[in-house]
GROMACS .gro file of C-alpha atoms in nm:
model
  421
    1MET     CA    1  11.472   9.437   6.238
    2ALA     CA    2  11.172   9.389   6.017
    3GLN     CA    3  11.059   9.693   5.820
    4VAL     CA    4  10.710   9.794   5.929
    5HIS     CA    5  10.475   9.970   5.689
    6ILE     CA    6  10.160  10.166   5.762
    7GLY     CA    7   9.882   9.922   5.834
    8HIS     CA    8  10.110   9.661   5.990
    9VAL     CA    9  10.224   9.585   6.341
   10SER     CA   10  10.559   9.435   6.429
   11SER     CA   11  10.538   9.115   6.635
   12GLY     CA   12  10.891   8.984   6.668
   13ASN     CA   13  11.015   8.954   6.309
   14VAL     CA   14  10.668   8.918   6.161
   15ALA     CA   15  10.455   9.203   6.028
   16ILE     CA   16  10.090   9.145   6.111
   17PRO     CA   17   9.832   9.319   5.890
   18VAL     CA   18   9.593   9.537   6.084
   19LYS     CA   19   9.252   9.661   5.979
   20ASN     CA   20   9.176  10.032   5.985
   21VAL     CA   21   9.480  10.189   6.146
   22PHE     CA   22   9.291  10.516   6.104
   23SER     CA   23   8.921  10.477   6.179
   24ASP     CA   24   8.654  10.740   6.123
   25GLN     CA   25   8.347  10.518   6.192
   26SER     CA   26   8.178  10.678   5.892
   27ASP     CA   27   8.017  10.366   5.748
   28SER     CA   28   7.667  10.423   5.885
   29LEU     CA   29   7.672  10.578   6.232
   30GLY     CA   30   7.902  10.868   6.171
   31PRO     CA   31   8.181  10.961   6.412
   32LEU     CA   32   8.144  11.000   6.787
   33THR     CA   33   8.154  11.367   6.880
   34LEU     CA   34   8.154  11.589   7.185
   35ARG     CA   35   7.828  11.751   7.287
   36PRO     CA   36   7.772  12.117   7.197
   37ASP     CA   37   7.891  12.208   7.549
   38GLY     CA   38   8.221  12.026   7.490
   39THR     CA   39   8.150  11.722   7.709
   40PHE     CA   40   8.128  11.351   7.631
   41GLN     CA   41   7.976  11.088   7.859
   42ILE     CA   42   8.023  10.710   7.861
   43ALA     CA   43   7.807  10.461   8.050
   44ILE     CA   44   7.966  10.124   8.131
   45LEU     CA   45   7.755   9.811   8.168
   46GLU     CA   46   7.950   9.505   8.278
   47ASP     CA   47   7.895   9.146   8.386
   48LEU     CA   48   7.537   9.132   8.265
   49HIS     CA   49   7.556   8.751   8.240
   50PHE     CA   50   7.245   8.699   8.032
   51GLY     CA   51   7.134   8.343   7.955
   52GLU     CA   52   7.223   8.190   8.289
   53ASN     CA   53   7.029   7.869   8.359
   54ALA     CA   54   6.766   7.932   8.093
   55TRP     CA   55   6.597   7.601   8.185
   56ASP     CA   56   6.509   7.720   8.538
   57GLN     CA   57   6.248   7.978   8.632
   58TRP     CA   58   6.503   8.209   8.787
   59GLY     CA   59   6.736   8.221   8.485
   60PRO     CA   60   6.506   8.413   8.248
   61GLN     CA   61   6.379   8.620   8.541
   62GLN     CA   62   6.732   8.740   8.609
   63ASP     CA   63   6.745   8.866   8.252
   64VAL     CA   64   6.410   9.042   8.292
   65ASN     CA   65   6.543   9.222   8.597
   66SER     CA   66   6.871   9.305   8.422
   67VAL     CA   67   6.676   9.473   8.143
   68LYS     CA   68   6.494   9.668   8.412
   69VAL     CA   69   6.828   9.784   8.553
   70ILE     CA   70   6.941   9.902   8.210
   71ASN     CA   71   6.618  10.095   8.162
   72GLU     CA   72   6.645  10.253   8.507
   73ILE     CA   73   7.001  10.364   8.440
   74PHE     CA   74   6.918  10.527   8.108
   75ASP     CA   75   6.606  10.692   8.239
   76LYS     CA   76   6.853  10.907   8.436
   77GLU     CA   77   7.173  10.908   8.231
   78SER     CA   78   7.216  11.017   7.868
   79PRO     CA   79   7.558  10.900   7.747
   80GLY     CA   80   7.708  10.951   7.405
   81LEU     CA   81   7.831  10.591   7.412
   82VAL     CA   82   7.751  10.277   7.611
   83VAL     CA   83   8.037  10.034   7.674
   84LEU     CA   84   7.943   9.670   7.732
   85ASN     CA   85   8.257   9.575   7.919
   86GLY     CA   86   8.260   9.197   7.905
   87ASP     CA   87   8.064   8.893   8.020
   88LEU     CA   88   7.756   8.993   7.827
   89ILE     CA   89   7.645   8.628   7.833
   90THR     CA   90   7.702   8.328   8.060
   91GLY     CA   91   7.835   8.124   7.771
   92GLU     CA   92   7.871   7.790   7.948
   93ASN     CA   93   7.494   7.774   7.981
   94GLY     CA   94   7.428   7.844   7.612
   95PHE     CA   95   7.335   7.614   7.328
   96LEU     CA   96   7.499   7.634   6.988
   97GLU     CA   97   7.170   7.715   6.817
   98ASN     CA   98   7.077   8.019   7.025
   99SER     CA   99   7.370   8.124   7.242
  100THR     CA  100   7.388   8.479   7.103
  101VAL     CA  101   7.017   8.571   7.091
  102TYR     CA  102   7.062   8.730   7.433
  103VAL     CA  103   7.241   9.015   7.259
  104ASP     CA  104   6.900   9.131   7.136
  105GLN     CA  105   6.769   9.154   7.492
  106ILE     CA  106   7.076   9.342   7.609
  107VAL     CA  107   7.071   9.606   7.338
  108GLY     CA  108   6.693   9.647   7.321
  109PRO     CA  109   6.683   9.934   7.574
  110LEU     CA  110   6.974  10.102   7.392
  111VAL     CA  111   6.815  10.074   7.049
  112SER     CA  112   6.486  10.214   7.182
  113ARG     CA  113   6.676  10.524   7.299
  114ASN     CA  114   6.892  10.541   6.986
  115LEU     CA  115   7.208  10.493   7.195
  116THR     CA  116   7.517  10.347   7.032
  117TRP     CA  117   7.744  10.097   7.205
  118ALA     CA  118   8.084   9.932   7.187
  119SER     CA  119   8.175   9.599   7.350
  120THR     CA  120   8.466   9.415   7.494
  121TYR     CA  121   8.425   9.042   7.545
  122GLY     CA  122   8.496   8.861   7.872
  123ASN     CA  123   8.585   8.510   7.979
  124HIS     CA  124   8.220   8.398   7.994
  125ASP     CA  125   8.166   8.519   7.639
  126TYR     CA  126   8.400   8.242   7.523
  127ASP     CA  127   8.292   7.882   7.561
  128PHE     CA  128   8.224   7.567   7.361
  129ASN     CA  129   7.899   7.702   7.214
  130ILE     CA  130   7.981   8.072   7.196
  131SER     CA  131   8.269   8.300   7.098
  132GLY     CA  132   8.357   8.661   7.049
  133ASN     CA  133   8.311   8.613   6.675
  134THR     CA  134   7.958   8.480   6.709
  135ILE     CA  135   7.861   8.759   6.950
  136LEU     CA  136   8.007   9.022   6.716
  137GLU     CA  137   7.814   8.871   6.426
  138ARG     CA  138   7.493   8.906   6.626
  139GLU     CA  139   7.579   9.259   6.736
  140LYS     CA  140   7.626   9.365   6.376
  141LEU     CA  141   7.260   9.288   6.305
  142TRP     CA  142   7.198   9.615   6.491
  143LYS     CA  143   7.311   9.938   6.325
  144ASN     CA  144   7.385  10.101   6.662
  145SER     CA  145   7.680   9.871   6.734
  146ARG     CA  146   8.029  10.023   6.705
  147THR     CA  147   8.206   9.705   6.818
  148SER     CA  148   8.486   9.610   6.582
  149SER     CA  149   8.786   9.381   6.543
  150MET     CA  150   9.113   9.533   6.425
  151VAL     CA  151   9.371   9.267   6.512
  152PRO     CA  152   9.352   8.939   6.319
  153GLY     CA  153   9.446   8.598   6.450
  154ASP     CA  154   9.364   8.391   6.755
  155VAL     CA  155   9.415   8.686   6.990
  156GLY     CA  156   9.060   8.770   7.095
  157VAL     CA  157   8.802   8.955   6.891
  158SER     CA  158   8.723   9.289   7.058
  159ASN     CA  159   9.053   9.471   7.004
  160TYR     CA  160   8.995   9.810   6.841
  161TYR     CA  161   8.970  10.182   6.906
  162LEU     CA  162   8.717  10.460   6.852
  163PRO     CA  163   8.803  10.829   6.817
  164VAL     CA  164   8.583  11.105   6.956
  165TYR     CA  165   8.587  11.433   6.765
  166GLU     CA  166   8.488  11.794   6.818
  167HIS     CA  167   8.117  11.871   6.804
  168GLY     CA  168   8.003  11.918   6.445
  169CYS     CA  169   8.254  11.681   6.286
  170VAL     CA  170   8.083  11.469   6.018
  171ASN     CA  171   8.389  11.308   5.858
  172GLY     CA  172   8.661  11.170   6.084
  173TYR     CA  173   8.921  11.190   5.808
  174LYS     CA  174   8.885  11.569   5.811
  175CYS     CA  175   8.883  11.617   6.192
  176SER     CA  176   9.136  11.574   6.469
  177PRO     CA  177   9.035  11.346   6.760
  178GLU     CA  178   8.974  11.504   7.098
  179LEU     CA  179   8.971  11.163   7.270
  180LEU     CA  180   9.060  10.802   7.189
  181LEU     CA  181   8.876  10.502   7.332
  182TRP     CA  182   9.074  10.175   7.334
  183PHE     CA  183   8.907   9.835   7.368
  184PHE     CA  184   9.099   9.520   7.460
  185ASP     CA  185   8.995   9.156   7.464
  186SER     CA  186   9.131   8.975   7.772
  187ARG     CA  187   8.988   8.643   7.646
  188GLY     CA  188   8.975   8.355   7.897
  189GLY     CA  189   8.701   8.095   7.903
  190PHE     CA  190   8.718   7.816   7.648
  191LYS     CA  191   8.781   7.771   7.278
  192TYR     CA  192   8.480   7.758   7.048
  193GLN     CA  193   8.373   7.406   6.942
  194GLN     CA  194   8.700   7.248   7.056
  195LYS     CA  195   8.762   6.957   7.293
  196ASP     CA  196   9.079   6.771   7.383
  197ALA     CA  197   9.143   6.399   7.345
  198SER     CA  198   8.962   6.334   7.673
  199GLY     CA  199   8.653   6.522   7.563
  200ASN     CA  200   8.716   6.825   7.785
  201ARG     CA  201   8.675   7.185   7.678
  202VAL     CA  202   8.998   7.356   7.581
  203GLY     CA  203   9.086   7.661   7.791
  204GLN     CA  204   9.228   7.974   7.634
  205PRO     CA  205   9.464   8.239   7.775
  206ASN     CA  206   9.307   8.501   8.002
  207TRP     CA  207   9.522   8.803   7.921
  208VAL     CA  208   9.561   9.060   7.644
  209ASP     CA  209   9.779   8.899   7.378
  210THR     CA  210  10.123   9.044   7.310
  211SER     CA  211  10.040   9.098   6.942
  212VAL     CA  212   9.748   9.315   7.055
  213VAL     CA  213   9.991   9.511   7.273
  214ASP     CA  214  10.216   9.556   6.967
  215TRP     CA  215   9.917   9.683   6.768
  216PHE     CA  216   9.817   9.922   7.046
  217GLU     CA  217  10.163  10.074   7.081
  218TYR     CA  218  10.212  10.102   6.707
  219THR     CA  219   9.870  10.251   6.639
  220SER     CA  220   9.890  10.492   6.932
  221ASN     CA  221  10.225  10.620   6.806
  222ARG     CA  222  10.096  10.651   6.449
  223LEU     CA  223   9.795  10.852   6.563
  224ALA     CA  224  10.012  11.085   6.770
  225LYS     CA  225  10.238  11.145   6.470
  226ARG     CA  226   9.950  11.192   6.229
  227TYR     CA  227   9.778  11.455   6.440
  228GLY     CA  228  10.092  11.607   6.587
  229LYS     CA  229   9.980  11.582   6.949
  230ILE     CA  230   9.929  11.349   7.244
  231ILE     CA  231   9.562  11.255   7.229
  232PRO     CA  232   9.392  11.193   7.566
  233SER     CA  233   9.255  10.840   7.591
  234LEU     CA  234   9.059  10.590   7.799
  235ALA     CA  235   9.072  10.211   7.781
  236PHE     CA  236   8.834   9.923   7.853
  237VAL     CA  237   8.917   9.558   7.924
  238HIS     CA  238   8.712   9.296   8.106
  239ILE     CA  239   8.972   9.122   8.325
  240PRO     CA  240   9.184   9.366   8.527
  241PRO     CA  241   9.564   9.360   8.502
  242TYR     CA  242   9.776   9.225   8.785
  243ALA     CA  243   9.856   9.583   8.889
  244SER     CA  244   9.496   9.612   9.016
  245TYR     CA  245   9.562   9.313   9.240
  246ALA     CA  246   9.887   9.465   9.366
  247LEU     CA  247   9.715   9.799   9.438
  248GLN     CA  248   9.442   9.620   9.630
  249GLU     CA  249   9.705   9.435   9.831
  250ALA     CA  250   9.869   9.769   9.911
  251GLY     CA  251   9.540   9.886  10.060
  252VAL     CA  252   9.234  10.062   9.922
  253ASP     CA  253   9.151  10.376  10.121
  254PRO     CA  254   8.768  10.409  10.135
  255ASN     CA  255   8.794  10.791  10.131
  256LYS     CA  256   9.073  10.832   9.876
  257GLU     CA  257   8.963  10.544   9.650
  258PRO     CA  258   8.591  10.527   9.730
  259GLY     CA  259   8.410  10.213   9.624
  260VAL     CA  260   8.315   9.865   9.730
  261ASN     CA  261   8.618   9.643   9.799
  262ASP     CA  262   8.452   9.311   9.878
  263ASP     CA  263   8.619   9.089   9.616
  264LEU     CA  264   8.940   9.035   9.809
  265PRO     CA  265   9.164   8.920   9.657
  266LEU     CA  266   9.053   9.009   9.306
  267ALA     CA  267   9.118   8.787   9.004
  268PRO     CA  268   9.364   8.942   8.754
  269GLN     CA  269   9.474   8.851   8.405
  270ALA     CA  270   9.698   8.543   8.384
  271GLN     CA  271   9.552   8.403   8.706
  272GLY     CA  272   9.594   8.027   8.725
  273TRP     CA  273   9.858   8.008   8.452
  274CYS     CA  274  10.227   7.925   8.487
  275ARG     CA  275  10.509   8.132   8.344
  276ASP     CA  276  10.588   7.853   8.097
  277GLY     CA  277  10.238   7.884   7.949
  278SER     CA  278  10.091   7.575   8.111
  279ASN     CA  279   9.754   7.578   8.285
  280ASN     CA  280   9.749   7.268   8.504
  281GLY     CA  281   9.633   7.410   8.836
  282THR     CA  282   9.978   7.429   8.992
  283CYS     CA  283  10.037   7.805   8.957
  284THR     CA  284   9.856   8.113   9.082
  285TYR     CA  285   9.982   8.376   8.835
  286GLY     CA  286  10.192   8.351   8.520
  287ALA     CA  287  10.275   8.721   8.453
  288GLN     CA  288  10.172   8.701   8.086
  289ASP     CA  289  10.004   9.042   8.117
  290THR     CA  290  10.335   9.216   8.189
  291GLU     CA  291  10.364   9.355   7.834
  292PHE     CA  292  10.010   9.489   7.856
  293MET     CA  293  10.082   9.657   8.189
  294GLN     CA  294  10.402   9.804   8.049
  295ALA     CA  295  10.208   9.949   7.756
  296ILE     CA  296   9.917  10.101   7.946
  297SER     CA  297  10.146  10.249   8.210
  298HIS     CA  298  10.378  10.412   7.954
  299THR     CA  299  10.131  10.544   7.695
  300GLU     CA  300  10.120  10.922   7.714
  301GLY     CA  301   9.770  11.059   7.751
  302LEU     CA  302   9.607  10.736   7.876
  303MET     CA  303   9.407  10.858   8.173
  304ALA     CA  304   9.228  10.546   8.300
  305VAL     CA  305   9.162  10.178   8.229
  306PHE     CA  306   8.819  10.039   8.321
  307SER     CA  307   8.765   9.671   8.407
  308GLY     CA  308   8.489   9.441   8.530
  309HIS     CA  309   8.513   9.069   8.619
  310ASP     CA  310   8.531   9.119   8.995
  311HIS     CA  311   8.168   9.191   9.080
  312GLY     CA  312   8.241   9.307   9.433
  313ASP     CA  313   8.500   9.575   9.350
  314THR     CA  314   8.403   9.926   9.234
  315TRP     CA  315   8.699  10.151   9.321
  316CYS     CA  316   8.947  10.354   9.116
  317TYR     CA  317   9.317  10.364   9.213
  318LYS     CA  318   9.596  10.570   9.062
  319TRP     CA  319   9.890  10.346   8.968
  320ASP     CA  320  10.176  10.586   9.038
  321ARG     CA  321  10.457  10.371   9.177
  322LEU     CA  322  10.640  10.040   9.157
  323LEU     CA  323  10.439   9.784   9.349
  324PRO     CA  324  10.562   9.479   9.545
  325ASP     CA  325  10.629   9.167   9.337
  326MET     CA  326  10.606   9.364   9.012
  327ASP     CA  327  10.864   9.460   8.750
  328VAL     CA  328  10.669   9.743   8.585
  329THR     CA  329  10.725  10.099   8.704
  330PRO     CA  330  10.449  10.325   8.566
  331ALA     CA  331  10.543  10.642   8.383
  332ASN     CA  332  10.203  10.802   8.321
  333ASN     CA  333  10.018  10.754   8.653
  334VAL     CA  334   9.726  10.579   8.485
  335THR     CA  335   9.419  10.516   8.704
  336LEU     CA  336   9.283  10.161   8.718
  337CYS     CA  337   8.907  10.148   8.776
  338PHE     CA  338   8.634   9.893   8.825
  339GLY     CA  339   8.276   9.951   8.720
  340GLN     CA  340   7.961   9.822   8.888
  341HIS     CA  341   7.810   9.477   8.844
  342SER     CA  342   7.519   9.559   8.612
  343GLY     CA  343   7.329   9.233   8.567
  344TYR     CA  344   7.134   8.997   8.789
  345GLY     CA  345   7.329   8.711   8.635
  346GLY     CA  346   7.662   8.613   8.784
  347TYR     CA  347   7.769   8.585   9.146
  348GLY     CA  348   7.698   8.837   9.421
  349ASN     CA  349   7.413   9.061   9.532
  350TRP     CA  350   7.583   9.400   9.531
  351GLU     CA  351   7.340   9.662   9.410
  352ARG     CA  352   7.340   9.670   9.033
  353GLY     CA  353   7.441   9.982   8.849
  354SER     CA  354   7.661  10.145   8.588
  355ARG     CA  355   7.980  10.347   8.607
  356GLN     CA  356   7.958  10.678   8.422
  357VAL     CA  357   8.262  10.858   8.283
  358GLN     CA  358   8.256  11.215   8.158
  359VAL     CA  359   8.521  11.428   7.996
  360SER     CA  360   8.514  11.792   7.892
  361LYS     CA  361   8.721  11.974   7.635
  362GLU     CA  362   8.879  12.184   7.910
  363GLY     CA  363   8.946  11.878   8.127
  364LEU     CA  364   9.104  11.687   7.839
  365GLU     CA  365   9.363  11.963   7.805
  366LYS     CA  366   9.478  11.859   8.154
  367PHE     CA  367   9.415  11.485   8.093
  368GLU     CA  368   9.134  11.477   8.349
  369ALA     CA  369   8.801  11.296   8.365
  370SER     CA  370   8.520  11.264   8.616
  371THR     CA  371   8.337  10.945   8.707
  372TRP     CA  372   8.051  10.824   8.924
  373ILE     CA  373   7.830  10.519   8.967
  374ARG     CA  374   7.458  10.533   8.905
  375LEU     CA  375   7.286  10.256   9.105
  376GLU     CA  376   6.959  10.093   9.003
  377SER     CA  377   6.792  10.269   9.297
  378GLY     CA  378   6.878  10.599   9.130
  379THR     CA  379   7.143  10.689   9.389
  380VAL     CA  380   7.479  10.825   9.276
  381VAL     CA  381   7.790  10.706   9.463
  382GLY     CA  382   8.165  10.735   9.418
  383ASN     CA  383   8.159  11.067   9.235
  384VAL     CA  384   8.528  11.154   9.191
  385SER     CA  385   8.758  11.357   8.971
  386LEU     CA  386   9.041  11.160   8.809
  387ASN     CA  387   9.282  11.450   8.817
  388ARG     CA  388   9.637  11.524   8.926
  389THR     CA  389   9.549  11.502   9.295
  390TYR     CA  390   9.333  11.191   9.279
  391GLY     CA  391   9.457  10.955   9.548
  392GLU     CA  392   9.518  11.252   9.778
  393ASP     CA  393   9.173  11.414   9.774
  394LEU     CA  394   8.914  11.291  10.024
  395TYR     CA  395   8.566  11.173   9.920
  396PRO     CA  396   8.265  11.022  10.101
  397LYS     CA  397   8.293  10.649  10.164
  398THR     CA  398   8.082  10.423   9.942
  399ASN     CA  399   7.863  10.183  10.137
  400SER     CA  400   7.812   9.827  10.013
  401SER     CA  401   7.438   9.815   9.936
  402MET     CA  402   7.268   9.492   9.825
  403THR     CA  403   6.976   9.405   9.596
  404TYR     CA  404   6.806   9.072   9.533
  405CYS     CA  405   6.613   8.948   9.231
  406PRO     CA  406   6.249   9.011   9.330
  407THR     CA  407   6.094   8.761   9.087
  408CYS     CA  408   6.349   8.477   9.100
  409MET     CA  409   6.243   8.162   9.281
  410TYR     CA  410   6.585   8.017   9.353
  411ARG     CA  411   6.633   7.659   9.453
  412ARG     CA  412   6.969   7.532   9.573
  413ARG     CA  413   7.223   7.736   9.387
  414ALA     CA  414   7.600   7.737   9.426
  415ARG     CA  415   7.816   8.036   9.348
  416SER     CA  416   8.193   8.042   9.327
  417ASN     CA  417   8.399   8.357   9.360
  418SER     CA  418   8.713   8.179   9.247
  419GLY     CA  419   8.577   8.129   8.898
  420LYS     CA  420   8.423   8.475   8.876
  421ILE     CA  421   8.090   8.343   8.749
   0.00000   0.00000   0.00000
């Protein structure tokens, strides 16, 4: 067995160097901290899909209305962190010269409120003219960005973690984290500036890479040893794991797992790939996210994983048992959640909004969090407690409300659920 030193992750017999095993975020922003009352709130924006059909009238108008949604959300919510959970941009519609300028539009409302954010990148953030690296480069023009990249190699860009400390902490190296936030890059889409011999774009895997899983397990264990405790945590990834699909197949109870359940079946990681790693359209699911599912379902203290990608799903479901056609038996009863389609880009007309997540110091002692969805209309739906009895408690059913772009003059326009546009 290879000897692994601090700052490295074992991947087979190879030690992969990792940036910032211990991160205090002290460069310019300072560490994330609980509020004086001991709470911390996160707002999730997902599937914004800026830059769609910029050459048509309705494309830029979608972005105008998406900015309006963001402003409406943060006129009512005051989070300590905003998570941009993938598909910030519809990359296939972008040009090499300006594909990432949409980042400025997205973060404008956040900068004006002095909110900080952290991103994961989704399948539409990777295409011939755009990549996670180019988006991250644009993000870093803004001092409010906490997005980082801690795992080197061709494994996706947005793999990193952020600690949240007690109120009053000014130096993360001198404080103990109250909460860890993990960010994973599920990739997908196409490779940047690459075409095959036939001139076609080159697809890339749509799952969290196994070397990222190695990094996560190693770093999580190191942090637990350093601080002498199991640190409560939350995770964010754009494409949901296959377990979300299996839970949906088992049946989503509208009162026990309140939320919209219109994307049926949902599209998980490794969809469309074969177990041998080929992607030729002959397979439905290749199981390459098994290691990721094993890790998230066996990491002590991980309370919930939040995904996007499927615009018509907004529920949370506790993964507490072995599911049909799966080999992973969960050990930590992690809850798998969807957010709310936030942008007017992308398929579907479900009312736009943002999932909110809040923890408290008292709740973290019991590994509990609360969550709700703030819709662009101002309504709050799906307010639940992710606690020991979640999945047994009864909540009001969430109705599937719709909104339509009021200033978009659409012509003939095709949408495809299968590709999760």
